[in-house]
Amino acid sequence: MDNTTAQIIIQIFHYLFFAFAFLAIVSYIILSVISAKETTQYLKKKSFINYKDILSSSISPSISIIAPAYNESLNVVENVRSLLSNHYANYDVIIVNDGSTDDSLEKLIAAYDLEKAEFLINEKLQTEPLRAGVFKSKNPAFEKLIVVDKENGGKADALNMGLNISNSKYVACIDVDCLLLEDALQKMIKPFLEETETTVIASGGVIRIANSCTISGGKLLDVNLPKNLLVQSQILEYIRSFLLGRMAWSRLNGLLVISGAFGIFEKKIAIEVGGYDTNTVGEDMEIVVRMRRYMEESNRKYKVSYIPDPLCWTEAPDNYKDFISQRNRWTRGTIETMRKHRKIAFNPKYGSFGMISYPYWLIFERLAPVIEVVGLVYFIILLFLNAVRWEYALSFFLLAYLFSVLLSILALYSEELSFHQYKKKGMGIKLVLLSAIEPFILHPFILYAAVRGNIDYYFNKNKKWGKMTRKGLTG
């Protein structure tokens, strides 16, 4: 290879990386502006809504809260109590004990006075069989509670069992280790009630991190900032992702994922598309994409909504081993979904779903870690060749860093003006200061987990969920 050819190749790489970075920055700016507008409009509309009407109305749509549980002995009693204390007129709670090997079922039986019950199951979706059976409480105070004990089949299989058990029009799928706020259901059901000509197939809500918060009796009593820098960084990441990302995609009707921690679906359509896919570790994203694809191919007007209220609080990983395992699984789930539904990509038949949403997720979510690693390898090669133009390289890295910090501060500003959850003295300053070091605390490990996720997906097909050590939310 002569010197001229090498220079041409280097220039091509320069332009490609510059184009990717430029498009990423522009897209984040556009999404931030759209998100700010959407959040402002939501808060204005919210000020005129009387949620007590939804709360007390006997004709409020029926909702089943489905919570899969596997070895959740540490949290299960408290978290079920939080689900049962929801301020909504017409709901039930279905806990699916997915073959737990600990004493989760025994704790539930003792705490809620459960007894085995005869229960007709509409087996529209194939699942693993029952183990001990279906349980209901002898105590009228817990009449909304249904506990199902089945053989282990994974989270998706447990959710499908819940869909079979439910007699409600809508289902709220939630992780049992999450804390649901008391007004969550009446806020989440609102998009379904507002639309008349468009079918709302799903609605998601903001997830917040509960580590170090004070929780008792299934209720969030006090919001605290954890001392662990990894957890603090995830708080910042969640605020940025949910307030500046998903709100914008909701406005554009381009959401491809609703967090598995908490989302409401129209049960009929969820069953029509075949329920949750048991052959993926990203079942939450996959079912949303499949439901959207089903509606597009049926030529039906539909919408996937999003609520910016912090309605659900969950426990985040507080060590890098669990954090990497979690993000590894998210990466593999994204790859599986994008590959399974690749027919949608750049396909005008699917409208903005195929021409905007899917390509964006493909380039800036699925391929971004790969492009970044290629860029790092390319930079190392240039170092060995002594071909680095340091004035451009340093300017590029500085731009990326400053833009990341600015985006975090913008997200914190949006949080402060809207929901103001971190209101104790000094919390806001700590989070602003954290935005300066968060890229170094979190991003290298996210990148590493994404690389591992790609390797595991292609070369370790037997790898499944991975484990996260729970510390418990009560405290």
C-alpha angles and dihedrals in degrees: 000000000000124000094257093055091048090051091051091051091048091050091050091053090047092054094044094052091044091050092050093048092045093050091046093052093045092048092050091050092050092047091048092053092047091046093052091051093047094048091049092051091047092053091049092050091044091058089064097047122099103207090186088075090060091041097053102032114113089207094058109132114268116252130190116204106214116197120177114208129195118173092335095145092133096060109014101097095047094044094049087052089055091051091050093051094063115134098231131116105220116035144105134201121232114192111192110200099204102206096299115191094203129069097276094121094046091051091050092048092051097043097045102031093242127185132182113268138193106248130177110225119201099216100203091137123050114240141160111284127264118271111191093359136232122329133200129183124256087208113087089213088070099041091125092061124099120177119195121193114199142159115278114273104146133262096296092051090049091051090051089053088053090052089053092049097045121097094184130106093233133034127207108206113202139165108251090225090063127095114229117204118235096248096042099107098050090050095045094048092054096087090054091053096045098056118077105163097032125061113231103212098180143003128199135195140207116276119212131190117253101189109134093006118131111250127173134162090007092301133114105237104169136011114221133177111239120232092226108101093209092056092044089053091052089052088056092045092051093050090050094045099045101037099038101028116032096035089060094047089049089056089050091044087235104122113139097178139042113191113259087224091074135354139135122225136184099252097211093058093041089057094042090059091050102264124257119348109244092195097068135069090212099061093146094061096036096056092050092051091046093049090049092048090049092052092047092050090047090051091234124148110243145159139204108212134200133204117207095203113113095244103153131046123196141180114258126205111272097194133053095241093061092038093054091046091053095048091044088058092047090053093050091047091052092049092049093050095045092048095045092052099034089128087078095060114113089343111143089201087077094049118210088348090066099031102042116009100044095042091049092052090044095052104031100032109024100033101027096089091047091050090048093052091048087051092052092049089048091051091051090051090051089051091055090046090048087232100126115126096210097195090060096038094051092045090052094050092044092051092050092048096046092046090052091051092046091051091052092049090048090052091050090049090052090049091049093051095044119031103358097199097159097060103142117112113279097010095106093048091049092052092047091051089045090057088069094059101026093091089061095043098047114016100063090053093045088053092047091049090049091052090048089048091055092048093047092048094054101031107023106048093164093064111110134171105325123214135274122199110233121213095183130247099241114102 
